[in-house]
Coordinates of C-alpha atoms in Angstrom, one line a residue:
Chain A
M239 CA -10.9 -30.3 21.4
S240 CA -11.9 -26.7 22.1
I241 CA -15.1 -25.1 20.7
G242 CA -13.2 -22.8 18.5
L243 CA -11.2 -25.5 16.9
I244 CA -14.6 -27.4 16.3
I245 CA -16.1 -24.4 14.6
R246 CA -13.1 -23.9 12.4
L247 CA -13.0 -27.5 11.3
V248 CA -17.0 -27.4 10.5
V249 CA -16.3 -24.1 8.5
L250 CA -13.4 -25.6 6.6
A251 CA -15.4 -28.7 5.9
L252 CA -18.3 -26.7 4.6
L253 CA -16.1 -24.6 2.4
V254 CA -14.5 -27.7 0.9
A255 CA -17.7 -29.4 0.3
F256 CA -19.1 -26.2 -1.4
I257 CA -16.0 -25.8 -3.6
V258 CA -16.2 -29.5 -4.7
T259 CA -19.9 -29.9 -5.2
P260 CA -21.3 -26.4 -5.5
E261 CA -24.7 -27.7 -7.1
S262 CA -25.6 -29.3 -4.0
F263 CA -25.9 -26.0 -2.2
A264 CA -27.9 -24.4 -5.0
F265 CA -31.0 -24.1 -2.7
V266 CA -29.0 -21.7 -0.4
F267 CA -28.5 -19.2 -3.2
Q268 CA -31.8 -19.8 -5.1
P269 CA -33.5 -17.0 -3.2
L270 CA -30.9 -14.4 -4.4
T271 CA -31.6 -14.9 -8.0
R272 CA -34.2 -13.3 -10.2
N273 CA -36.0 -14.1 -13.5
G274 CA -34.7 -17.7 -13.5
Q275 CA -31.0 -16.8 -13.3
P276 CA -28.8 -19.7 -12.5
A277 CA -28.0 -19.9 -8.8
I278 CA -24.4 -21.4 -9.2
Y279 CA -21.6 -20.2 -11.3
T280 CA -20.7 -22.9 -13.8
Q281 CA -18.7 -21.3 -16.6
N282 CA -15.5 -22.4 -14.8
S283 CA -15.4 -24.9 -12.0
L284 CA -15.1 -23.5 -8.7
L285 CA -12.6 -26.0 -7.7
N286 CA -10.2 -24.9 -10.6
L287 CA -10.7 -21.2 -9.7
T288 CA -10.0 -21.9 -6.0
L289 CA -6.8 -23.9 -6.8
S290 CA -5.6 -21.3 -9.3
H291 CA -6.3 -18.5 -6.8
L292 CA -4.3 -20.2 -4.1
T293 CA -1.4 -21.2 -6.5
I294 CA -1.0 -17.5 -7.5
V295 CA -1.0 -16.4 -3.9
A296 CA 1.4 -19.3 -2.9
I297 CA 3.9 -18.5 -5.7
A298 CA 3.9 -14.8 -5.1
T299 CA 4.2 -15.0 -1.3
I300 CA 7.1 -17.6 -1.5
A301 CA 9.0 -15.4 -3.9
A302 CA 8.3 -12.3 -1.9
T303 CA 9.4 -14.0 1.4
L304 CA 12.6 -15.2 -0.2
V305 CA 13.5 -11.8 -1.7
A306 CA 12.3 -9.8 1.3
V307 CA 14.1 -11.9 3.9
G308 CA 17.3 -11.9 1.7
L309 CA 17.2 -8.1 1.3
A310 CA 16.5 -7.6 5.1
I311 CA 19.5 -9.9 6.0
L312 CA 21.7 -7.9 3.5
V313 CA 20.9 -4.4 4.9
T314 CA 21.3 -5.5 8.5
R315 CA 24.8 -6.8 7.9
P316 CA 27.7 -4.2 8.0
F317 CA 28.2 -4.4 4.2
G318 CA 24.8 -3.2 3.5
A319 CA 24.3 -0.8 6.5
E320 CA 24.3 2.2 4.1
F321 CA 21.1 1.0 2.6
L322 CA 19.2 0.7 5.9
P323 CA 17.6 4.2 6.3
L324 CA 16.5 4.1 2.7
S325 CA 15.1 0.6 2.9
R326 CA 13.0 1.5 5.9
S327 CA 11.6 4.5 4.1
I328 CA 10.9 2.4 0.9
A329 CA 9.0 -0.1 2.9
N330 CA 7.1 2.7 4.6
I331 CA 6.3 4.7 1.4
G332 CA 5.6 1.6 -0.8
Q333 CA 2.7 0.6 1.5
T334 CA 0.9 3.8 0.8
F335 CA 0.6 2.6 -2.8
P336 CA -2.9 0.9 -3.2
P337 CA -2.6 -2.7 -4.4
V338 CA -5.2 -2.0 -7.1
A339 CA -2.9 0.6 -8.5
V340 CA 0.1 -1.6 -8.6
L341 CA -2.1 -4.2 -10.3
A342 CA -3.4 -1.8 -12.9
L343 CA -0.1 -0.5 -13.6
A344 CA 1.6 -3.9 -14.2
V345 CA -1.0 -4.6 -17.1
P346 CA 0.6 -2.1 -19.6
V347 CA 4.0 -3.8 -19.0
L348 CA 3.0 -7.5 -18.9
G349 CA -0.3 -7.6 -20.8
F350 CA -3.5 -9.3 -19.5
G351 CA -3.7 -12.7 -17.7
T352 CA -2.1 -14.2 -14.7
A353 CA 1.4 -12.5 -15.1
P354 CA 0.6 -9.0 -14.0
T355 CA -1.4 -10.3 -11.1
L356 CA 1.5 -12.5 -10.0
V357 CA 4.0 -9.5 -10.3
A358 CA 1.6 -7.1 -8.5
L359 CA 1.2 -9.6 -5.7
F360 CA 5.0 -10.2 -5.4
L361 CA 5.9 -6.6 -5.4
Y362 CA 3.2 -5.6 -2.8
G363 CA 3.7 -8.7 -0.8
L364 CA 7.4 -7.9 -0.4
L365 CA 6.9 -4.7 1.7
P366 CA 5.1 -6.1 4.9
I367 CA 7.5 -9.0 5.0
F368 CA 10.6 -6.8 4.4
E369 CA 9.4 -4.3 7.1
N370 CA 8.8 -7.2 9.6
A371 CA 12.0 -8.9 8.8
L372 CA 13.8 -5.6 9.5
T373 CA 12.0 -5.2 12.7
G374 CA 12.7 -8.7 13.7
L375 CA 16.5 -8.6 12.8
T376 CA 17.1 -5.1 14.3
T377 CA 15.2 -5.5 17.7
L378 CA 16.7 -8.8 18.9
P379 CA 17.8 -8.5 22.6
P380 CA 21.5 -7.4 22.7
T381 CA 22.2 -9.9 25.5
V382 CA 21.4 -12.8 23.2
T383 CA 23.6 -11.5 20.3
E384 CA 26.5 -10.6 22.7
A385 CA 26.1 -14.1 24.2
A386 CA 26.4 -15.8 20.8
R387 CA 29.4 -13.7 20.0
G388 CA 30.9 -14.6 23.2
V389 CA 30.7 -18.3 22.7
G390 CA 32.7 -17.7 19.4
M391 CA 30.1 -18.3 16.8
T392 CA 31.0 -16.9 13.4
D393 CA 28.8 -14.3 11.7
R394 CA 27.2 -16.9 9.7
Q395 CA 26.4 -19.2 12.6
R396 CA 25.0 -16.3 14.6
L397 CA 22.7 -15.3 11.6
L398 CA 21.5 -18.9 11.0
D399 CA 21.3 -20.3 14.6
V400 CA 20.3 -17.3 16.6
E401 CA 19.1 -14.2 14.7
L402 CA 16.9 -15.8 12.1
P403 CA 15.2 -18.3 14.5
L404 CA 14.4 -15.5 17.0
A405 CA 13.2 -13.3 14.2
T406 CA 10.9 -16.0 12.6
P407 CA 7.8 -15.2 14.4
V408 CA 7.8 -11.5 13.4
I409 CA 8.7 -12.4 9.9
L410 CA 5.9 -14.8 9.9
A411 CA 3.5 -11.9 11.0
G412 CA 4.7 -10.1 8.0
I413 CA 4.1 -13.0 5.8
R414 CA 0.5 -13.3 7.3
L415 CA -0.2 -9.7 6.5
S416 CA 1.1 -10.1 3.0
V417 CA -0.9 -13.3 2.4
V418 CA -4.2 -11.5 3.4
I419 CA -3.5 -8.6 1.0
S420 CA -2.5 -11.2 -1.8
V421 CA -5.8 -13.1 -1.5
A422 CA -7.6 -9.8 -1.8
T423 CA -5.6 -8.5 -4.5
A424 CA -5.7 -11.8 -6.5
T425 CA -9.4 -11.5 -6.3
I426 CA -9.3 -8.1 -8.1
G427 CA -6.8 -9.8 -10.5
S428 CA -9.9 -11.4 -12.3
T429 CA -10.6 -7.8 -13.7
V430 CA -7.3 -8.2 -15.7
A431 CA -8.2 -11.8 -16.8
A432 CA -6.4 -13.8 -14.1
S433 CA -8.3 -16.9 -13.4
T434 CA -9.2 -16.4 -9.8
L435 CA -12.3 -16.5 -7.6
G436 CA -12.9 -12.8 -8.3
E437 CA -14.2 -14.1 -11.6
V438 CA -17.4 -15.3 -9.9
I439 CA -18.0 -12.0 -8.1
I440 CA -17.4 -10.0 -11.3
A441 CA -19.7 -12.3 -13.3
G442 CA -22.3 -11.7 -10.8
L443 CA -21.9 -7.9 -10.8
L444 CA -22.0 -7.8 -14.6
S445 CA -25.1 -10.0 -15.0
N446 CA -26.7 -8.5 -11.9
N447 CA -26.9 -11.9 -10.3
L448 CA -26.5 -11.6 -6.5
A449 CA -26.3 -15.3 -6.1
F450 CA -22.9 -15.4 -8.0
V451 CA -21.7 -12.2 -6.0
A452 CA -22.6 -13.9 -2.7
Q453 CA -21.0 -17.3 -3.3
G454 CA -17.7 -15.7 -4.8
G455 CA -17.7 -13.3 -1.8
L456 CA -18.2 -16.0 0.8
V457 CA -15.7 -18.5 -0.6
V458 CA -13.0 -15.7 -0.9
G459 CA -14.0 -14.2 2.5
V460 CA -14.0 -17.5 4.5
M461 CA -10.8 -18.8 2.8
A462 CA -9.0 -15.5 3.8
V463 CA -10.2 -15.7 7.4
L464 CA -9.2 -19.4 7.7
I465 CA -5.7 -18.8 6.2
Y466 CA -5.3 -15.8 8.5
D467 CA -6.2 -17.8 11.6
A468 CA -4.0 -20.7 10.7
L469 CA -1.1 -18.5 10.2
S470 CA -1.6 -16.7 13.5
A471 CA -1.9 -20.2 15.3
L472 CA 1.5 -21.1 13.8
E473 CA 3.1 -17.9 14.9
R474 CA 1.8 -18.6 18.5
I475 CA 3.3 -22.0 18.4
L476 CA 6.7 -20.6 17.2
M477 CA 6.6 -17.8 19.8
A478 CA 6.1 -20.4 22.5
R479 CA 8.9 -22.5 21.2
T480 CA 11.5 -19.7 21.0
G481 CA 10.3 -18.6 24.4
Q482 CA 9.4 -15.1 23.4
R483 CA 6.5 -13.0 24.2
R484 CA 6.5 -10.2 21.9
E485 CA 3.6 -8.2 20.9
I486 CA 2.8 -8.7 17.3
S487 CA 0.9 -6.0 15.4
Chain B
M55 CA 48.6 20.0 9.0
S56 CA 49.0 17.7 5.8
A57 CA 47.3 14.8 7.6
V58 CA 44.3 16.8 8.5
V59 CA 43.9 17.9 4.8
A60 CA 44.4 14.2 3.6
V61 CA 41.6 12.8 5.4
P62 CA 38.7 14.9 3.9
R63 CA 40.3 14.5 0.5
R64 CA 40.2 10.8 0.7
L65 CA 36.6 10.9 1.8
Q66 CA 35.6 13.2 -1.0
F67 CA 36.5 10.5 -3.5
A68 CA 34.9 7.6 -1.6
I69 CA 32.3 5.8 -3.5
D70 CA 28.7 5.7 -2.2
K71 CA 27.3 2.2 -2.3
L72 CA 23.8 3.5 -2.9
G73 CA 25.3 5.8 -5.5
V74 CA 26.5 2.8 -7.5
L75 CA 23.1 1.4 -7.6
I76 CA 21.4 4.8 -8.6
A77 CA 24.2 5.6 -11.1
A78 CA 23.6 2.0 -12.7
I79 CA 19.8 2.4 -12.8
A80 CA 20.1 5.9 -14.3
T81 CA 22.7 5.0 -16.9
V82 CA 20.5 2.0 -18.1
A83 CA 17.5 4.3 -18.0
S84 CA 19.2 6.8 -20.3
F85 CA 19.4 4.4 -23.1
L86 CA 15.8 3.2 -22.8
P87 CA 12.9 4.9 -24.6
F88 CA 12.2 8.2 -22.9
A89 CA 8.9 8.6 -24.5
A90 CA 6.4 6.5 -26.6
F91 CA 4.6 8.0 -29.5
R92 CA 1.3 6.6 -30.9
A93 CA -0.6 7.9 -33.8
N94 CA -3.8 7.3 -31.8
R95 CA -4.9 6.1 -28.5
I96 CA -5.0 2.4 -29.2
V97 CA -2.2 1.4 -31.5
L98 CA 1.2 0.2 -30.4
G99 CA 3.7 2.9 -29.6
E100 CA 7.0 3.8 -31.2
S101 CA 9.7 4.3 -28.7
K102 CA 11.8 7.5 -28.7
S103 CA 15.1 7.9 -27.1
I104 CA 16.1 11.1 -25.3
F105 CA 17.7 12.5 -28.4
A106 CA 14.8 11.6 -30.6
A107 CA 12.2 12.9 -28.2
L108 CA 13.6 16.3 -27.6
P109 CA 15.3 19.2 -29.6
A110 CA 18.9 18.4 -29.8
W111 CA 20.0 21.3 -27.5
E112 CA 17.4 20.4 -24.8
A113 CA 18.4 16.7 -25.0
T114 CA 22.1 17.6 -24.7
L115 CA 21.3 19.8 -21.6
L116 CA 19.2 17.0 -20.1
V117 CA 22.1 14.4 -20.6
L118 CA 24.6 16.8 -19.1
A119 CA 22.3 17.4 -16.0
L120 CA 21.9 13.6 -15.7
F121 CA 25.7 13.1 -15.8
A122 CA 26.4 15.8 -13.2
A123 CA 23.6 14.3 -11.0
I124 CA 25.0 10.7 -11.4
A125 CA 28.4 11.9 -10.3
I126 CA 27.0 13.7 -7.2
A127 CA 25.2 10.4 -6.3
L128 CA 28.2 8.3 -7.0
F129 CA 30.6 9.9 -4.7
R130 CA 30.2 10.7 -1.0
T131 CA 28.7 14.1 -1.2
P132 CA 27.1 16.2 1.7
T133 CA 23.5 15.0 2.2
L134 CA 21.9 18.3 1.6
W135 CA 23.7 18.4 -2.0
R136 CA 22.2 15.0 -2.6
L137 CA 18.7 16.0 -1.7
W138 CA 18.8 19.3 -3.9
T139 CA 20.4 17.4 -6.8
S140 CA 17.7 14.9 -6.8
L141 CA 14.9 17.5 -6.5
V142 CA 16.4 19.5 -9.3
V143 CA 16.8 16.5 -11.6
L144 CA 13.2 15.3 -10.9
A145 CA 11.9 18.7 -11.8
I146 CA 13.8 18.8 -14.9
L147 CA 12.7 15.3 -16.0
F148 CA 9.0 16.4 -15.6
I149 CA 9.5 19.6 -17.6
A150 CA 11.6 17.6 -20.2
V151 CA 8.8 14.9 -20.6
G152 CA 6.2 17.7 -21.1
H153 CA 8.5 19.3 -23.8
A154 CA 9.0 15.8 -25.5
A155 CA 5.1 15.5 -25.8
S156 CA 4.9 19.0 -27.5
F157 CA 8.0 18.3 -29.7
L158 CA 6.6 14.8 -30.8
T159 CA 3.1 15.8 -31.4
P160 CA 2.5 17.0 -35.0
E161 CA 1.1 20.6 -35.0
G162 CA -2.6 20.6 -34.5
D163 CA -2.9 16.9 -34.1
R164 CA -5.6 16.0 -31.4
I165 CA -5.4 12.2 -31.8
A166 CA -1.7 11.4 -31.5
R167 CA -0.6 10.3 -27.9
V168 CA 2.8 10.8 -26.3
S169 CA 3.3 8.9 -22.9
P170 CA 6.3 8.8 -20.7
G171 CA 8.5 5.8 -21.7
A172 CA 10.2 3.1 -19.5
G173 CA 13.4 5.2 -19.3
F174 CA 11.5 8.2 -18.0
W175 CA 9.9 6.2 -15.2
L176 CA 13.2 4.4 -14.4
L177 CA 15.0 7.8 -14.1
I178 CA 12.3 9.1 -11.9
F179 CA 12.6 6.0 -9.7
A180 CA 16.4 6.3 -9.6
F181 CA 16.4 9.9 -8.3
A182 CA 13.3 9.4 -6.2
L183 CA 15.6 6.8 -4.4
L184 CA 18.2 9.4 -3.9
A185 CA 15.7 11.9 -2.6
A186 CA 14.2 9.3 -0.2
D187 CA 17.7 8.4 1.0
A188 CA 18.7 12.0 1.7
I189 CA 15.4 12.7 3.4
A190 CA 15.7 9.6 5.7
R191 CA 19.3 10.6 6.6
L192 CA 18.4 14.2 7.3
K193 CA 15.6 13.2 9.8
L194 CA 13.5 16.2 8.9
R195 CA 11.3 17.8 11.6
P196 CA 7.6 17.3 11.1
W197 CA 6.9 21.0 10.0
T198 CA 9.7 20.8 7.5
R199 CA 8.2 17.6 6.0
I200 CA 4.8 19.2 5.6
G201 CA 6.4 22.3 4.2
A202 CA 8.3 20.1 1.6
L203 CA 5.1 18.4 0.7
V204 CA 3.5 21.8 0.0
G205 CA 6.4 22.8 -2.0
V206 CA 6.2 19.8 -4.2
A207 CA 2.4 20.4 -4.5
I208 CA 2.9 23.9 -5.7
F209 CA 5.5 22.9 -8.1
F210 CA 3.0 20.4 -9.8
A211 CA 0.3 23.0 -9.6
V212 CA 2.5 25.6 -11.4
L213 CA 3.7 22.9 -13.9
L214 CA 0.2 21.8 -14.7
G215 CA -1.2 25.4 -14.8
S216 CA 1.6 26.6 -17.2
G217 CA 0.4 23.9 -19.7
T218 CA 3.9 22.4 -20.0
L219 CA 2.5 19.0 -19.6
N220 CA -0.8 19.6 -21.8
D221 CA 0.4 17.4 -24.7
L222 CA 1.0 14.4 -22.5
S223 CA -1.5 11.5 -23.0
I224 CA -2.6 11.5 -19.3
L225 CA -3.6 15.2 -19.5
R226 CA -5.3 14.4 -22.9
E227 CA -7.5 11.9 -21.1
Y228 CA -8.1 14.4 -18.5
F229 CA -9.3 17.1 -20.9
N230 CA -11.6 14.7 -22.4
R231 CA -13.4 14.2 -19.1
G232 CA -12.7 17.1 -17.0
D233 CA -16.1 17.4 -15.2
T234 CA -16.3 13.7 -14.6
F235 CA -12.7 13.8 -13.2
W236 CA -13.7 16.3 -10.3
R237 CA -16.9 14.7 -9.7
E238 CA -15.1 11.3 -9.1
A239 CA -12.5 13.0 -7.2
Q240 CA -15.2 14.3 -4.9
T241 CA -16.8 10.9 -4.5
H242 CA -13.5 9.4 -3.8
L243 CA -12.8 11.8 -1.0
A244 CA -16.3 11.6 0.3
L245 CA -16.0 7.8 0.5
A246 CA -12.6 7.8 2.2
L247 CA -13.1 10.7 4.5
G248 CA -16.9 10.0 5.4
S249 CA -16.1 6.4 6.3
L250 CA -13.1 7.5 8.5
A251 CA -15.2 10.1 10.3
A252 CA -18.0 7.5 11.0
A253 CA -15.4 5.0 12.3
T254 CA -13.7 7.6 14.5
V255 CA -17.1 8.6 16.1
A256 CA -18.0 4.9 16.5
G257 CA -14.7 3.3 17.2
I258 CA -13.4 5.4 20.0
P259 CA -16.2 4.8 22.2
I260 CA -16.0 1.1 21.3
G261 CA -12.3 1.1 22.2
I262 CA -12.9 2.7 25.6
L263 CA -15.5 0.1 26.3
C264 CA -13.2 -2.7 25.2
H265 CA -10.4 -1.2 27.4
R266 CA -12.5 -1.3 30.5
S267 CA -14.2 -4.6 29.9
D268 CA -12.1 -7.6 29.5
A269 CA -15.2 -9.7 28.6
L270 CA -15.9 -7.5 25.6
R271 CA -12.2 -7.1 24.4
A272 CA -11.2 -10.5 22.7
P273 CA -14.6 -11.1 21.0
V274 CA -14.9 -7.5 19.6
L275 CA -11.3 -7.4 18.4
N276 CA -11.6 -10.8 16.9
V277 CA -14.7 -10.1 14.9
L278 CA -13.1 -6.7 13.7
N279 CA -9.9 -8.6 12.7
A280 CA -11.9 -11.2 10.8
I281 CA -13.8 -8.3 8.9
Q282 CA -10.5 -6.7 8.0
T283 CA -9.3 -10.1 6.5
V284 CA -12.2 -10.3 4.1
P285 CA -11.1 -9.1 0.7
S286 CA -12.7 -5.8 -0.2
I287 CA -14.4 -6.8 -3.3
A288 CA -15.9 -9.8 -1.5
L289 CA -17.1 -7.6 1.4
F290 CA -18.6 -5.0 -1.1
G291 CA -20.3 -7.8 -2.8
L292 CA -21.7 -9.5 0.2
L293 CA -23.1 -6.1 1.4
I294 CA -25.2 -5.6 -1.9
A295 CA -27.8 -8.2 -1.0
P296 CA -28.7 -6.9 2.6
L297 CA -28.7 -3.3 1.3
A298 CA -30.9 -4.2 -1.6
W299 CA -33.3 -5.8 0.8
V300 CA -33.2 -2.7 3.0
A301 CA -33.8 -0.3 0.1
A302 CA -36.8 -2.6 -1.1
N303 CA -38.4 -3.0 2.2
I304 CA -37.8 0.1 4.3
P305 CA -39.7 2.9 2.5
S306 CA -37.6 6.0 3.7
A307 CA -34.1 4.2 2.9
S308 CA -34.2 4.4 -0.8
A309 CA -35.3 8.1 -0.4
L310 CA -32.0 8.6 1.5
G311 CA -30.0 7.1 -1.4
I312 CA -29.5 3.7 0.0
S313 CA -29.5 1.0 -2.6
G314 CA -27.9 -2.4 -3.2
I315 CA -25.3 -1.0 -5.6
G316 CA -23.4 2.2 -5.6
A317 CA -22.0 4.2 -2.8
A318 CA -24.0 2.7 0.1
P319 CA -22.3 -0.8 0.3
A320 CA -19.0 1.0 -0.5
M321 CA -19.5 3.3 2.5
V322 CA -20.5 0.6 4.8
A323 CA -17.7 -1.7 3.8
L324 CA -15.1 1.0 4.2
F325 CA -16.5 1.8 7.6
A326 CA -16.2 -1.8 8.6
Y327 CA -12.7 -1.9 7.6
S328 CA -11.9 1.3 9.4
L329 CA -13.1 0.1 12.7
L330 CA -10.3 -2.3 13.5
P331 CA -7.3 0.1 13.5
V332 CA -9.4 2.8 15.4
V333 CA -10.6 0.4 18.1
A334 CA -7.4 -1.6 18.4
N335 CA -5.2 1.6 18.8
T336 CA -7.7 3.2 21.2
V337 CA -7.5 0.0 23.5
V338 CA -3.6 0.0 23.0
G339 CA -3.3 3.7 23.7
L340 CA -5.3 3.4 26.8
D341 CA -3.5 0.4 28.0
N342 CA -0.3 2.3 27.8
V343 CA -1.4 5.0 30.1
P344 CA 1.1 5.0 33.0
P345 CA -0.6 3.5 36.0
A346 CA 1.1 6.3 38.0
A347 CA -0.8 9.0 36.0
N348 CA -4.0 7.3 36.7
D349 CA -3.3 6.8 40.4
A350 CA -2.5 10.5 40.8
A351 CA -5.9 11.6 39.1
K352 CA -7.7 9.2 41.4
G353 CA -5.8 10.6 44.4
M354 CA -6.8 14.1 43.3
G355 CA -10.4 13.0 43.5
M356 CA -11.2 13.1 39.8
T357 CA -14.4 11.4 38.8
D358 CA -14.0 8.5 36.2
R359 CA -15.3 10.9 33.5
Q360 CA -12.8 13.6 34.3
R361 CA -10.1 11.1 34.4
L362 CA -11.0 9.8 31.0
L363 CA -11.2 13.1 29.4
T364 CA -8.4 14.9 31.1
V365 CA -5.8 12.2 31.8
E366 CA -6.2 9.0 29.8
F367 CA -7.5 10.3 26.4
P368 CA -4.8 13.0 25.9
L369 CA -2.1 10.5 26.8
A370 CA -3.6 7.8 24.5
F371 CA -4.2 10.3 21.7
P372 CA -0.9 9.9 19.7
V373 CA -1.5 6.2 19.4
I374 CA -5.2 6.7 18.5
L375 CA -4.0 9.1 15.8
T376 CA -1.8 6.5 14.5
G377 CA -4.7 4.3 14.0
I378 CA -6.5 7.1 12.2
R379 CA -3.4 7.4 9.8
I380 CA -3.7 3.8 9.0
V381 CA -7.4 3.9 8.3
L382 CA -7.0 7.1 6.1
V383 CA -4.2 5.7 3.8
Q384 CA -6.0 2.3 3.7
N385 CA -9.4 3.9 2.7
I386 CA -7.9 6.1 0.0
G387 CA -6.6 3.0 -1.6
L388 CA -9.7 0.8 -1.0
A389 CA -12.1 3.5 -2.3
T390 CA -10.7 2.7 -5.7
I391 CA -12.5 -0.8 -5.6
A392 CA -15.9 0.9 -5.1
A393 CA -16.0 1.7 -8.8
L394 CA -16.6 -2.2 -9.4
I395 CA -19.9 -1.9 -7.6
G396 CA -20.9 1.5 -9.1
G397 CA -19.7 3.5 -6.2
G398 CA -17.6 6.0 -8.2
G399 CA -14.2 7.3 -7.3
F400 CA -11.0 7.3 -9.2
G401 CA -11.4 3.6 -9.6
V402 CA -13.8 4.4 -12.4
F403 CA -10.9 5.5 -14.6
V404 CA -8.6 2.7 -13.5
F405 CA -11.2 -0.1 -14.4
Q406 CA -12.4 1.6 -17.5
G407 CA -8.7 2.0 -18.5
V408 CA -8.0 -1.6 -17.8
G409 CA -11.1 -2.5 -19.8
Q410 CA -10.1 -0.5 -22.8
T411 CA -6.4 -1.3 -22.4
A412 CA -5.8 2.4 -22.3
M413 CA -2.8 2.9 -20.0
D414 CA -3.2 6.7 -19.9
L415 CA -6.7 6.4 -18.4
V416 CA -5.4 3.9 -15.9
L417 CA -2.8 6.5 -14.9
L418 CA -5.4 9.2 -14.6
G419 CA -7.1 7.1 -11.9
A420 CA -4.1 5.7 -10.3
V421 CA -1.7 8.8 -10.0
P422 CA -4.2 11.0 -8.0
T423 CA -5.0 7.9 -5.7
V424 CA -1.3 7.3 -5.0
A425 CA -0.6 11.1 -4.6
L426 CA -3.4 11.4 -2.1
A427 CA -2.5 8.4 -0.1
F428 CA 1.1 9.6 0.0
A429 CA 0.2 13.2 1.0
A430 CA -2.2 11.7 3.7
A431 CA 0.7 9.6 5.0
V432 CA 3.0 12.5 5.1
V433 CA 0.9 14.8 6.9
L434 CA -0.5 12.5 9.4
D435 CA 2.9 10.9 10.2
S436 CA 4.1 14.6 10.9
I437 CA 1.1 15.3 13.1
V438 CA 1.5 12.1 15.1
E439 CA 5.1 13.0 15.7
M440 CA 4.1 16.5 16.7
V441 CA 1.7 15.3 19.4
S442 CA 3.8 12.5 20.8
P443 CA 5.7 13.2 23.8
K444 CA 9.5 13.5 23.1
D445 CA 10.6 10.2 24.7
M446 CA 8.0 8.2 22.6
R447 CA 9.2 9.5 19.3
R448 CA 10.8 7.1 16.7
D449 CA 14.7 7.5 16.7

């Protein structure tokens, strides 16, 4: 086992231990409190908040992946070729919209709660995945696609057996980007009453309790870094398996 | 002869696939409420269709204009026509929604609110799609793109200056807090640009060091990557404690305006986020300098410093500038979140609006943020294209 892996496992173990039994870590956060404020957030269980945070991110990312990859396949086929220039610029322009703005603008349409957060995460999550899926499907080595055509594969076989597998690492890089943004935006989702870990940070900011701010920030931050790290590792494995060595941004 | 004439005629009546989509959206949108009227800021709105929201003759003109535009979108027409059609329709829509607000507001009523309805937004979306498609197909040159942006900005300045939109709810919110608006605008720009400037000054030397030392490269880039992954509100929050400590224990710090909450943690966090794109792009830019150019410079007897300044850096500049573009757009968006820790900026209106369920107030914060980010992206993309050597340009 490499040192890097051991450090990651220790961090993960600490994170899980803190989420399950936050009270046993109270001594760490005690110095940050003033005037006898509680050191650990107890209005809502940290475990429930974490699970709900992750569920929101997972649902939004899965939906965004299905739709984005579907659309990317559509516009890279001859039938949808007319939409290709437009979809490129939409993916480009859309990412200049700040996620907070997307979140805030979803509220009037959907009301408060988890729904606007879910929709904002889905909409914003589409863009990086779509952009990367486009890149992946349009920059395949021509020799490979020619060979696939040469051995008599149908369009459908070429897509499923050649193009998609080769594009998967690039698509996964898009998913990773989208997940990182989603974890962050879901945190802000608690300002519109979604039940996520942002609740702990916001509660700390409102009651001027640094202990809450620090524990919320730490859990979200560590979680984001670990997820990012795991997805990068998965990408490297897939890259090696498809024998590609492409630069991933 | 007849065959030559027949071909263009058949093409003229060919249906455009994107046109079908735009026509469908625009048609549906025409039947949705064009504006919403509320007796005051908090109550639920009454929806008004195009004919209920505008005087009969204006509504008729608007519908005719939409019909014509949908027809132009639906058939394969020259790209330039499509661009101008979409721009004209967008302009008409903005003027019409301003008129609708004046028409629906009872004379002298300062409490009633008229806001654009779902139909209006969908129509804007449909014709913005048409415009975006035409612009993407025309492959405009950098200066033309910047010129177009200035043109759009002048149009909105004139529209706002003429008072056509004054009865819209978003402008009512603006008139209620005119001074605050410009102060928050300044804070927002100071946060976004200040952190960018600091990150450029610090990031480029770090990038040069990382390019030259393999031992430094991986650790520095990994740490910056990890920072970028931490959600903004968490990073803002985590910086409060150390900065509060600095303010309390270092006498001159609080005199400089450093404190636990407010602009200081926001500035530090934005700076930290900005480092990765600047450093990483500096490294990639320098890595991509052709070895031949470096060898030639060495052969001419240039010192290390001369080579860096006159050969490597100019060649890497477009890539570094791309990093700066990423940072600027990202910071304009992230500065919104500074409001949650008392750092000011347009986020103040967004979060106040969310708190009061006042959509107009949310828009007052979100619209300028989106507009700024969009303008920054257009301008910097154009500059990047201008400074890139021809063979490195996209398409």
